Amino acid sequence: MEDQTQAFELMEPASPEALVPTLGLWPWFVSAAIVITLLALLLLFRKRKPAATSLSIRQAAFAEASAAIAKLSPASPREAAVLSSLILRRYLSTAAGDPALFETHEEFISRHDSLQALTREARDAAESGFTRLASLKYAPEIPHADPVEVVAGSKALLETLHHGFAA
């Protein structure tokens, strides 16, 4: 019997790059094109959307507050003061970005940075107007005042505040 021996030949292993499929650069080009297109669309839509200016916000808040004051028909001066104060504070919180709606009268008056968007005359009118409304709201007895005059004073204060924004 003849021994047949085969010689084993050592071969170099295949390189790992040969095992990775070759896609080329086209997936990178496609993904870059998609990202650029999405960014262009985002910028286009952002420019098309009209931004609300502070003047238009103030005008809308003034129209809303004027309509609300015009609808008031309070039975007592206290009710007139409470409703007028709420309308004016809501106007200030919208038009001036002031947290007056969520503060007590004492907090509002004592805050040094309140109504910085207004002129000095408008701030003084606001302080005296809100002080008068607070005295009517928190009086121990129902005050002897005409509810129509309270509403008219609030309407005048609203006009003063609206035209008192600093340029």
CSV table of N, CA and C in Angstrom, one decimal:
chain,number,residue,atom,x,y,z
A,1,MET,N,0.8,-1.1,0.0
A,1,MET,CA,0.0,0.0,0.0
A,1,MET,C,0.9,1.2,0.0
A,2,GLU,N,0.5,1.9,-0.8
A,2,GLU,CA,1.2,3.1,-1.0
A,2,GLU,C,0.6,4.3,-0.2
A,3,ASP,N,1.3,4.9,0.5
A,3,ASP,CA,0.8,6.1,1.3
A,3,ASP,C,0.7,7.3,0.3
A,4,GLN,N,-0.5,7.8,0.3
A,4,GLN,CA,-0.7,9.0,-0.5
A,4,GLN,C,-0.8,10.1,0.5
A,5,THR,N,0.1,10.9,0.4
A,5,THR,CA,0.1,12.1,1.3
A,5,THR,C,-0.1,13.3,0.4
A,6,GLN,N,-1.0,14.1,0.8
A,6,GLN,CA,-1.2,15.4,0.0
A,6,GLN,C,-0.5,16.5,0.8
A,7,ALA,N,0.0,17.3,0.1
A,7,ALA,CA,0.7,18.5,0.7
A,7,ALA,C,-0.4,19.6,0.9
A,8,PHE,N,-0.4,20.1,2.1
A,8,PHE,CA,-1.3,21.2,2.3
A,8,PHE,C,-0.6,22.5,2.0
A,9,GLU,N,-1.3,23.3,1.3
A,9,GLU,CA,-0.7,24.6,0.9
A,9,GLU,C,-1.4,25.7,1.7
A,10,LEU,N,-0.6,26.5,2.4
A,10,LEU,CA,-1.2,27.6,3.1
A,10,LEU,C,-1.5,28.8,2.2
A,11,MET,N,-2.7,29.3,2.3
A,11,MET,CA,-3.1,30.4,1.4
A,11,MET,C,-3.4,31.6,2.3
A,12,GLU,N,-3.2,32.7,1.7
A,12,GLU,CA,-3.6,34.0,2.4
A,12,GLU,C,-5.1,34.1,2.5
A,13,PRO,N,-5.6,34.6,3.7
A,13,PRO,CA,-7.0,34.8,3.8
A,13,PRO,C,-7.5,35.9,2.9
A,14,ALA,N,-8.8,35.8,2.6
A,14,ALA,CA,-9.4,36.8,1.8
A,14,ALA,C,-9.5,38.1,2.6
A,15,SER,N,-9.3,39.2,1.9
A,15,SER,CA,-9.3,40.5,2.6
A,15,SER,C,-10.8,40.9,3.0
A,16,PRO,N,-11.0,41.5,4.1
A,16,PRO,CA,-12.3,41.8,4.6
A,16,PRO,C,-13.1,42.8,3.7
A,17,GLU,N,-12.3,43.6,2.9
A,17,GLU,CA,-13.0,44.5,2.0
A,17,GLU,C,-13.8,43.8,0.9
A,18,ALA,N,-13.3,42.7,0.6
A,18,ALA,CA,-14.0,41.9,-0.4
A,18,ALA,C,-15.3,41.4,0.0
A,19,LEU,N,-15.5,41.3,1.4
A,19,LEU,CA,-16.8,40.8,1.9
A,19,LEU,C,-17.9,41.9,2.0
A,20,VAL,N,-17.4,43.2,2.0
A,20,VAL,CA,-18.4,44.3,2.2
A,20,VAL,C,-18.9,44.6,0.8
A,21,PRO,N,-20.2,44.7,0.7
A,21,PRO,CA,-20.8,45.1,-0.6
A,21,PRO,C,-20.4,46.5,-1.0
A,22,THR,N,-20.2,46.8,-2.2
A,22,THR,CA,-19.8,48.1,-2.6
A,22,THR,C,-21.0,48.8,-3.1
A,23,LEU,N,-21.3,49.9,-2.4
A,23,LEU,CA,-22.4,50.7,-2.8
A,23,LEU,C,-22.0,52.0,-3.5
A,24,GLY,N,-20.8,52.4,-3.3
A,24,GLY,CA,-20.3,53.6,-3.9
A,24,GLY,C,-20.7,54.8,-3.1
A,25,LEU,N,-20.7,56.0,-3.7
A,25,LEU,CA,-21.0,57.2,-3.0
A,25,LEU,C,-22.5,57.7,-3.3
A,26,TRP,N,-23.2,57.0,-4.1
A,26,TRP,CA,-24.6,57.5,-4.4
A,26,TRP,C,-25.5,57.6,-3.3
A,27,PRO,N,-25.5,56.7,-2.2
A,27,PRO,CA,-26.4,56.9,-1.1
A,27,PRO,C,-26.1,58.2,-0.3
A,28,TRP,N,-24.8,58.6,-0.3
A,28,TRP,CA,-24.5,59.8,0.4
A,28,TRP,C,-25.0,61.0,-0.4
A,29,PHE,N,-24.9,60.9,-1.7
A,29,PHE,CA,-25.4,62.0,-2.5
A,29,PHE,C,-27.0,62.1,-2.4
A,30,VAL,N,-27.6,61.0,-2.3
A,30,VAL,CA,-29.1,61.0,-2.2
A,30,VAL,C,-29.5,61.6,-0.8
A,31,SER,N,-28.9,61.2,0.3
A,31,SER,CA,-29.2,61.7,1.6
A,31,SER,C,-28.9,63.1,1.7
A,32,ALA,N,-27.8,63.6,1.1
A,32,ALA,CA,-27.5,65.0,1.2
A,32,ALA,C,-28.5,65.8,0.4
A,33,ALA,N,-29.0,65.3,-0.7
A,33,ALA,CA,-30.0,66.0,-1.5
A,33,ALA,C,-31.3,66.1,-0.8
A,34,ILE,N,-31.7,65.1,-0.1
A,34,ILE,CA,-32.9,65.1,0.7
A,34,ILE,C,-32.8,66.1,1.9
A,35,VAL,N,-31.7,66.1,2.6
A,35,VAL,CA,-31.5,67.1,3.7
A,35,VAL,C,-31.5,68.5,3.1
A,36,ILE,N,-30.9,68.8,2.0
A,36,ILE,CA,-30.9,70.1,1.5
A,36,ILE,C,-32.3,70.5,1.0
A,37,THR,N,-33.0,69.6,0.4
A,37,THR,CA,-34.4,69.9,0.0
A,37,THR,C,-35.3,70.2,1.2
A,38,LEU,N,-35.2,69.4,2.3
A,38,LEU,CA,-36.0,69.7,3.5
A,38,LEU,C,-35.6,71.0,4.1
A,39,LEU,N,-34.4,71.4,4.2
A,39,LEU,CA,-34.0,72.7,4.7
A,39,LEU,C,-34.5,73.8,3.8
A,40,ALA,N,-34.5,73.7,2.5
A,40,ALA,CA,-35.0,74.7,1.6
A,40,ALA,C,-36.5,74.9,1.8
A,41,LEU,N,-37.2,73.8,1.9
A,41,LEU,CA,-38.7,73.9,2.2
A,41,LEU,C,-39.0,74.5,3.5
A,42,LEU,N,-38.2,74.2,4.5
A,42,LEU,CA,-38.4,74.8,5.8
A,42,LEU,C,-38.2,76.3,5.8
A,43,LEU,N,-37.2,76.7,5.2
A,43,LEU,CA,-36.9,78.2,5.0
A,43,LEU,C,-38.0,78.8,4.2
A,44,LEU,N,-38.5,78.2,3.2
A,44,LEU,CA,-39.5,78.8,2.3
A,44,LEU,C,-40.8,78.9,3.1
A,45,PHE,N,-41.2,77.9,3.8
A,45,PHE,CA,-42.5,78.0,4.6
A,45,PHE,C,-42.4,79.0,5.8
A,46,ARG,N,-41.2,79.1,6.3
A,46,ARG,CA,-41.0,80.0,7.4
A,46,ARG,C,-41.1,81.5,6.9
A,47,LYS,N,-40.6,81.8,5.8
A,47,LYS,CA,-40.7,83.1,5.2
A,47,LYS,C,-42.1,83.4,4.8
A,48,ARG,N,-42.9,82.5,4.3
A,48,ARG,CA,-44.2,82.7,3.8
A,48,ARG,C,-45.2,83.0,4.9
A,49,LYS,N,-45.0,82.4,6.1
A,49,LYS,CA,-45.9,82.6,7.2
A,49,LYS,C,-45.7,84.0,7.8
A,50,PRO,N,-46.8,84.8,7.7
A,50,PRO,CA,-46.7,86.2,8.2
A,50,PRO,C,-46.5,86.2,9.7
A,51,ALA,N,-45.5,86.8,10.2
A,51,ALA,CA,-45.2,86.9,11.6
A,51,ALA,C,-46.1,88.0,12.2
A,52,ALA,N,-46.7,87.7,13.3
A,52,ALA,CA,-47.6,88.7,14.0
A,52,ALA,C,-46.7,89.7,14.7
A,53,THR,N,-46.9,91.0,14.3
A,53,THR,CA,-46.1,92.0,14.9
A,53,THR,C,-46.7,92.4,16.2
A,54,SER,N,-45.9,93.1,17.0
A,54,SER,CA,-46.4,93.6,18.3
A,54,SER,C,-47.5,94.6,18.1
A,55,LEU,N,-47.4,95.4,17.0
A,55,LEU,CA,-48.5,96.3,16.8
A,55,LEU,C,-49.8,95.6,16.5
A,56,SER,N,-49.8,94.6,15.7
A,56,SER,CA,-51.0,93.9,15.3
A,56,SER,C,-51.6,93.2,16.6
A,57,ILE,N,-50.7,92.7,17.4
A,57,ILE,CA,-51.1,92.0,18.7
A,57,ILE,C,-51.8,93.1,19.6
A,58,ARG,N,-51.2,94.2,19.7
A,58,ARG,CA,-51.8,95.3,20.5
A,58,ARG,C,-53.1,95.8,19.9
A,59,GLN,N,-53.2,95.9,18.6
A,59,GLN,CA,-54.5,96.3,18.0
A,59,GLN,C,-55.6,95.3,18.2
A,60,ALA,N,-55.3,94.0,18.1
A,60,ALA,CA,-56.2,93.0,18.4
A,60,ALA,C,-56.7,93.0,19.8
A,61,ALA,N,-55.7,93.1,20.7
A,61,ALA,CA,-56.0,93.1,22.2
A,61,ALA,C,-56.9,94.4,22.5
A,62,PHE,N,-56.6,95.5,21.9
A,62,PHE,CA,-57.4,96.7,22.1
A,62,PHE,C,-58.8,96.6,21.6
A,63,ALA,N,-58.9,96.0,20.4
A,63,ALA,CA,-60.3,95.8,19.9
A,63,ALA,C,-61.1,94.8,20.8
A,64,GLU,N,-60.5,93.8,21.2
A,64,GLU,CA,-61.1,92.8,22.1
A,64,GLU,C,-61.5,93.5,23.5
A,65,ALA,N,-60.6,94.3,24.0
A,65,ALA,CA,-60.9,95.0,25.3
A,65,ALA,C,-62.0,96.0,25.1
A,66,SER,N,-61.9,96.8,24.0
A,66,SER,CA,-62.9,97.8,23.8
A,66,SER,C,-64.3,97.2,23.6
A,67,ALA,N,-64.4,96.1,22.9
A,67,ALA,CA,-65.7,95.4,22.8
A,67,ALA,C,-66.2,94.9,24.1
A,68,ALA,N,-65.3,94.3,24.9
A,68,ALA,CA,-65.7,93.8,26.2
A,68,ALA,C,-66.2,94.9,27.1
A,69,ILE,N,-65.5,96.1,27.1
A,69,ILE,CA,-65.9,97.2,28.0
A,69,ILE,C,-67.3,97.7,27.5
A,70,ALA,N,-67.5,97.8,26.1
A,70,ALA,CA,-68.7,98.3,25.6
A,70,ALA,C,-69.9,97.4,26.0
A,71,LYS,N,-69.7,96.1,26.2
A,71,LYS,CA,-70.7,95.2,26.5
A,71,LYS,C,-71.1,95.2,28.0
A,72,LEU,N,-70.3,95.9,28.8
A,72,LEU,CA,-70.5,95.9,30.3
A,72,LEU,C,-71.8,96.6,30.6
A,73,SER,N,-72.6,96.0,31.5
A,73,SER,CA,-73.7,96.7,32.1
A,73,SER,C,-73.9,96.2,33.5
A,74,PRO,N,-72.9,96.7,34.3
A,74,PRO,CA,-72.9,96.2,35.7
A,74,PRO,C,-74.0,96.8,36.6
A,75,ALA,N,-74.4,96.1,37.6
A,75,ALA,CA,-75.5,96.6,38.5
A,75,ALA,C,-74.9,97.4,39.6
A,76,SER,N,-73.7,97.2,40.0
A,76,SER,CA,-73.1,97.9,41.1
A,76,SER,C,-71.7,98.4,40.7
A,77,PRO,N,-71.2,99.5,41.5
A,77,PRO,CA,-69.9,99.9,41.2
A,77,PRO,C,-68.8,98.9,41.5
A,78,ARG,N,-69.0,98.0,42.4
A,78,ARG,CA,-68.1,97.0,42.7
A,78,ARG,C,-68.0,96.0,41.5
A,79,GLU,N,-69.1,95.6,41.0
A,79,GLU,CA,-69.1,94.7,39.8
A,79,GLU,C,-68.4,95.4,38.6
A,80,ALA,N,-68.7,96.7,38.4
A,80,ALA,CA,-68.1,97.4,37.4
A,80,ALA,C,-66.6,97.5,37.5
A,81,ALA,N,-66.1,97.7,38.8
A,81,ALA,CA,-64.7,97.7,39.0
A,81,ALA,C,-64.0,96.4,38.8
A,82,VAL,N,-64.7,95.3,39.3
A,82,VAL,CA,-64.1,94.0,39.1
A,82,VAL,C,-64.0,93.6,37.6
A,83,LEU,N,-65.1,93.8,36.9
A,83,LEU,CA,-65.0,93.4,35.5
A,83,LEU,C,-64.1,94.3,34.6
A,84,SER,N,-64.1,95.6,34.9
A,84,SER,CA,-63.2,96.5,34.2
A,84,SER,C,-61.8,96.2,34.5
A,85,SER,N,-61.4,95.9,35.7
A,85,SER,CA,-60.1,95.6,36.1
A,85,SER,C,-59.6,94.3,35.4
A,86,LEU,N,-60.5,93.3,35.3
A,86,LEU,CA,-60.1,92.1,34.6
A,86,LEU,C,-59.9,92.4,33.1
A,87,ILE,N,-60.7,93.2,32.5
A,87,ILE,CA,-60.5,93.5,31.1
A,87,ILE,C,-59.2,94.2,30.9
A,88,LEU,N,-59.0,95.2,31.7
A,88,LEU,CA,-57.7,96.0,31.5
A,88,LEU,C,-56.5,95.2,31.8
A,89,ARG,N,-56.5,94.3,32.8
A,89,ARG,CA,-55.4,93.5,33.1
A,89,ARG,C,-55.1,92.4,32.0
A,90,ARG,N,-56.2,91.9,31.4
A,90,ARG,CA,-56.1,91.0,30.3
A,90,ARG,C,-55.5,91.7,29.1
A,91,TYR,N,-55.9,93.0,28.9
A,91,TYR,CA,-55.3,93.8,27.8
A,91,TYR,C,-53.8,93.9,28.0
A,92,LEU,N,-53.4,94.3,29.2
A,92,LEU,CA,-52.0,94.5,29.5
A,92,LEU,C,-51.2,93.3,29.4
A,93,SER,N,-51.8,92.2,29.8
A,93,SER,CA,-51.0,90.9,29.7
A,93,SER,C,-50.8,90.5,28.2
A,94,THR,N,-51.7,90.8,27.4
A,94,THR,CA,-51.6,90.5,25.9
A,94,THR,C,-50.8,91.5,25.2
A,95,ALA,N,-51.1,92.8,25.4
A,95,ALA,CA,-50.4,93.9,24.6
A,95,ALA,C,-49.0,94.2,25.1
A,96,ALA,N,-48.8,94.2,26.4
A,96,ALA,CA,-47.5,94.6,26.9
A,96,ALA,C,-46.7,93.4,27.3
A,97,GLY,N,-47.3,92.2,27.4
A,97,GLY,CA,-46.6,91.0,27.9
A,97,GLY,C,-46.3,91.1,29.4
A,98,ASP,N,-47.2,91.8,30.1
A,98,ASP,CA,-47.0,92.0,31.5
A,98,ASP,C,-47.8,91.0,32.3
A,99,PRO,N,-47.3,90.5,33.4
A,99,PRO,CA,-48.1,89.5,34.2
A,99,PRO,C,-49.1,90.1,35.1
A,100,ALA,N,-49.6,91.3,34.7
A,100,ALA,CA,-50.6,92.0,35.6
A,100,ALA,C,-51.9,91.2,35.8
A,101,LEU,N,-52.2,90.3,34.9
A,101,LEU,CA,-53.4,89.5,35.0
A,101,LEU,C,-53.4,88.6,36.2
A,102,PHE,N,-52.2,88.1,36.5
A,102,PHE,CA,-52.0,87.1,37.5
A,102,PHE,C,-51.4,87.6,38.8
A,103,GLU,N,-51.5,88.9,39.0
A,103,GLU,CA,-50.9,89.5,40.2
A,103,GLU,C,-52.1,90.2,41.0
A,104,THR,N,-51.8,90.4,42.3
A,104,THR,CA,-52.7,91.2,43.1
A,104,THR,C,-52.4,92.7,42.8
A,105,HIS,N,-53.3,93.5,43.3
A,105,HIS,CA,-53.0,95.0,43.1
A,105,HIS,C,-51.7,95.4,43.7
A,106,GLU,N,-51.5,94.9,44.9
A,106,GLU,CA,-50.2,95.3,45.7
A,106,GLU,C,-49.0,94.8,44.9
A,107,GLU,N,-49.0,93.6,44.4
A,107,GLU,CA,-47.9,93.1,43.6
A,107,GLU,C,-47.7,93.9,42.4
A,108,PHE,N,-48.7,94.3,41.7
A,108,PHE,CA,-48.6,95.0,40.5
A,108,PHE,C,-48.0,96.4,40.7
A,109,ILE,N,-48.5,97.1,41.7
A,109,ILE,CA,-48.1,98.5,42.0
A,109,ILE,C,-46.6,98.4,42.6
A,110,SER,N,-46.3,97.4,43.4
A,110,SER,CA,-45.0,97.4,44.0
A,110,SER,C,-43.9,96.9,43.1
A,111,ARG,N,-44.2,96.3,42.0
A,111,ARG,CA,-43.2,95.8,41.0
A,111,ARG,C,-42.6,97.0,40.2
A,112,HIS,N,-41.3,97.1,40.3
A,112,HIS,CA,-40.6,98.2,39.7
A,112,HIS,C,-40.5,98.1,38.2
A,113,ASP,N,-40.5,96.9,37.7
A,113,ASP,CA,-40.4,96.7,36.2
A,113,ASP,C,-41.7,96.6,35.5
A,114,SER,N,-42.8,96.9,36.2
A,114,SER,CA,-44.1,96.8,35.5
A,114,SER,C,-44.3,97.8,34.4
A,115,LEU,N,-44.9,97.4,33.4
A,115,LEU,CA,-45.3,98.2,32.2
A,115,LEU,C,-44.1,99.1,31.7
A,116,GLN,N,-43.0,98.5,31.5
A,116,GLN,CA,-41.8,99.2,31.0
A,116,GLN,C,-42.0,99.6,29.5
A,117,ALA,N,-42.9,98.9,28.8
A,117,ALA,CA,-43.2,99.3,27.4
A,117,ALA,C,-44.0,100.6,27.3
A,118,LEU,N,-44.5,101.1,28.4
A,118,LEU,CA,-45.3,102.3,28.3
A,118,LEU,C,-44.5,103.5,28.7
A,119,THR,N,-45.1,104.7,28.3
A,119,THR,CA,-44.4,105.9,28.6
A,119,THR,C,-44.7,106.2,30.1
A,120,ARG,N,-44.0,107.1,30.7
A,120,ARG,CA,-44.1,107.4,32.1
A,120,ARG,C,-45.5,107.9,32.4
A,121,GLU,N,-46.1,108.7,31.6
A,121,GLU,CA,-47.5,109.2,31.8
A,121,GLU,C,-48.5,108.1,31.8
A,122,ALA,N,-48.4,107.1,30.9
A,122,ALA,CA,-49.3,106.0,30.8
A,122,ALA,C,-49.1,105.1,32.0
A,123,ARG,N,-47.9,104.9,32.5
A,123,ARG,CA,-47.7,104.1,33.8
A,123,ARG,C,-48.3,104.8,35.0
A,124,ASP,N,-48.2,106.2,35.0
A,124,ASP,CA,-48.8,106.9,36.1
A,124,ASP,C,-50.3,106.8,36.1
A,125,ALA,N,-50.9,106.9,34.9
A,125,ALA,CA,-52.3,106.7,34.7
A,125,ALA,C,-52.8,105.3,35.1
A,126,ALA,N,-52.0,104.3,34.7
A,126,ALA,CA,-52.3,102.9,35.1
A,126,ALA,C,-52.3,102.8,36.6
A,127,GLU,N,-51.3,103.3,37.2
A,127,GLU,CA,-51.2,103.2,38.7
A,127,GLU,C,-52.4,103.8,39.4
A,128,SER,N,-52.8,105.0,39.0
A,128,SER,CA,-53.9,105.7,39.6
A,128,SER,C,-55.2,105.1,39.2
A,129,GLY,N,-55.3,104.6,38.0
A,129,GLY,CA,-56.6,104.0,37.6
A,129,GLY,C,-56.8,102.6,38.3
A,130,PHE,N,-55.8,101.8,38.4
A,130,PHE,CA,-55.9,100.5,39.1
A,130,PHE,C,-56.1,100.7,40.6
A,131,THR,N,-55.5,101.8,41.1
A,131,THR,CA,-55.7,102.1,42.6
A,131,THR,C,-57.2,102.4,42.8
A,132,ARG,N,-57.7,103.2,41.9
A,132,ARG,CA,-59.2,103.6,42.1
A,132,ARG,C,-60.0,102.4,41.9
A,133,LEU,N,-59.8,101.5,40.9
A,133,LEU,CA,-60.5,100.3,40.8
A,133,LEU,C,-60.4,99.4,42.0
A,134,ALA,N,-59.2,99.3,42.5
A,134,ALA,CA,-59.0,98.4,43.7
A,134,ALA,C,-59.7,99.0,44.9
A,135,SER,N,-59.8,100.3,45.1
A,135,SER,CA,-60.5,100.9,46.2
A,135,SER,C,-62.0,100.6,46.1
A,136,LEU,N,-62.5,100.5,44.8
A,136,LEU,CA,-63.9,100.2,44.6
A,136,LEU,C,-64.2,98.7,44.8
A,137,LYS,N,-63.2,97.9,44.4
A,137,LYS,CA,-63.4,96.4,44.5
A,137,LYS,C,-63.3,95.9,45.9
A,138,TYR,N,-62.4,96.5,46.7
A,138,TYR,CA,-62.1,95.9,48.0
A,138,TYR,C,-62.6,96.8,49.2
A,139,ALA,N,-63.5,97.7,48.9
A,139,ALA,CA,-64.1,98.5,50.0
A,139,ALA,C,-64.9,97.6,50.9
A,140,PRO,N,-64.9,97.9,52.2
A,140,PRO,CA,-65.7,97.1,53.1
A,140,PRO,C,-67.2,97.1,52.8
A,141,GLU,N,-67.7,98.3,52.4
A,141,GLU,CA,-69.1,98.5,52.0
A,141,GLU,C,-69.1,98.8,50.6
A,142,ILE,N,-70.3,98.5,50.0
A,142,ILE,CA,-70.5,98.9,48.6
A,142,ILE,C,-70.4,100.4,48.4
A,143,PRO,N,-69.4,100.8,47.6
A,143,PRO,CA,-69.2,102.3,47.4
A,143,PRO,C,-70.4,103.0,46.7
A,144,HIS,N,-70.5,104.3,47.0
A,144,HIS,CA,-71.5,105.1,46.3
A,144,HIS,C,-70.9,105.7,45.1
A,145,ALA,N,-70.9,105.0,44.0
A,145,ALA,CA,-70.4,105.6,42.8
A,145,ALA,C,-71.3,105.0,41.7
A,146,ASP,N,-71.3,105.8,40.6
A,146,ASP,CA,-72.1,105.4,39.4
A,146,ASP,C,-71.3,104.3,38.6
A,147,PRO,N,-71.9,103.1,38.4
A,147,PRO,CA,-71.3,102.1,37.6
A,147,PRO,C,-70.9,102.5,36.2
A,148,VAL,N,-71.8,103.4,35.7
A,148,VAL,CA,-71.5,103.9,34.3
A,148,VAL,C,-70.2,104.8,34.3
A,149,GLU,N,-70.0,105.6,35.3
A,149,GLU,CA,-68.8,106.4,35.4
A,149,GLU,C,-67.6,105.5,35.6
A,150,VAL,N,-67.7,104.4,36.3
A,150,VAL,CA,-66.6,103.5,36.5
A,150,VAL,C,-66.2,102.9,35.2
A,151,VAL,N,-67.2,102.4,34.4
A,151,VAL,CA,-66.9,101.9,33.1
A,151,VAL,C,-66.3,102.9,32.2
A,152,ALA,N,-66.8,104.1,32.2
A,152,ALA,CA,-66.3,105.2,31.4
A,152,ALA,C,-64.8,105.5,31.8
A,153,GLY,N,-64.5,105.5,33.0
A,153,GLY,CA,-63.2,105.8,33.5
A,153,GLY,C,-62.2,104.6,33.0
A,154,SER,N,-62.7,103.4,33.0
A,154,SER,CA,-61.9,102.3,32.6
A,154,SER,C,-61.7,102.3,31.1
A,155,LYS,N,-62.7,102.8,30.3
A,155,LYS,CA,-62.6,103.0,28.9
A,155,LYS,C,-61.5,104.0,28.6
A,156,ALA,N,-61.5,105.1,29.3
A,156,ALA,CA,-60.5,106.2,29.2
A,156,ALA,C,-59.1,105.7,29.5
A,157,LEU,N,-59.0,104.9,30.6
A,157,LEU,CA,-57.7,104.3,30.9
A,157,LEU,C,-57.3,103.3,29.8
A,158,LEU,N,-58.2,102.6,29.3
A,158,LEU,CA,-57.8,101.7,28.2
A,158,LEU,C,-57.2,102.5,27.0
A,159,GLU,N,-57.9,103.6,26.7
A,159,GLU,CA,-57.4,104.4,25.6
A,159,GLU,C,-56.0,105.0,25.9
A,160,THR,N,-55.8,105.4,27.2
A,160,THR,CA,-54.5,106.0,27.6
A,160,THR,C,-53.4,104.9,27.5
A,161,LEU,N,-53.8,103.7,28.0
A,161,LEU,CA,-52.8,102.6,27.9
A,161,LEU,C,-52.4,102.3,26.5
A,162,HIS,N,-53.4,102.2,25.6
A,162,HIS,CA,-53.2,101.8,24.2
A,162,HIS,C,-52.4,102.8,23.5
A,163,HIS,N,-52.6,104.1,23.7
A,163,HIS,CA,-51.8,105.1,23.0
A,163,HIS,C,-50.5,105.5,23.8
A,164,GLY,N,-50.3,104.8,24.9
A,164,GLY,CA,-49.1,105.2,25.7
A,164,GLY,C,-47.9,104.3,25.5
A,165,PHE,N,-47.9,103.4,24.5
A,165,PHE,CA,-46.8,102.6,24.3
A,165,PHE,C,-45.6,103.4,23.7
A,166,ALA,N,-44.4,103.2,24.3
A,166,ALA,CA,-43.3,103.9,23.8
A,166,ALA,C,-42.8,103.4,22.5
A,167,ALA,N,-42.3,104.4,21.7
A,167,ALA,CA,-41.9,104.0,20.3
A,167,ALA,C,-40.7,103.2,20.3
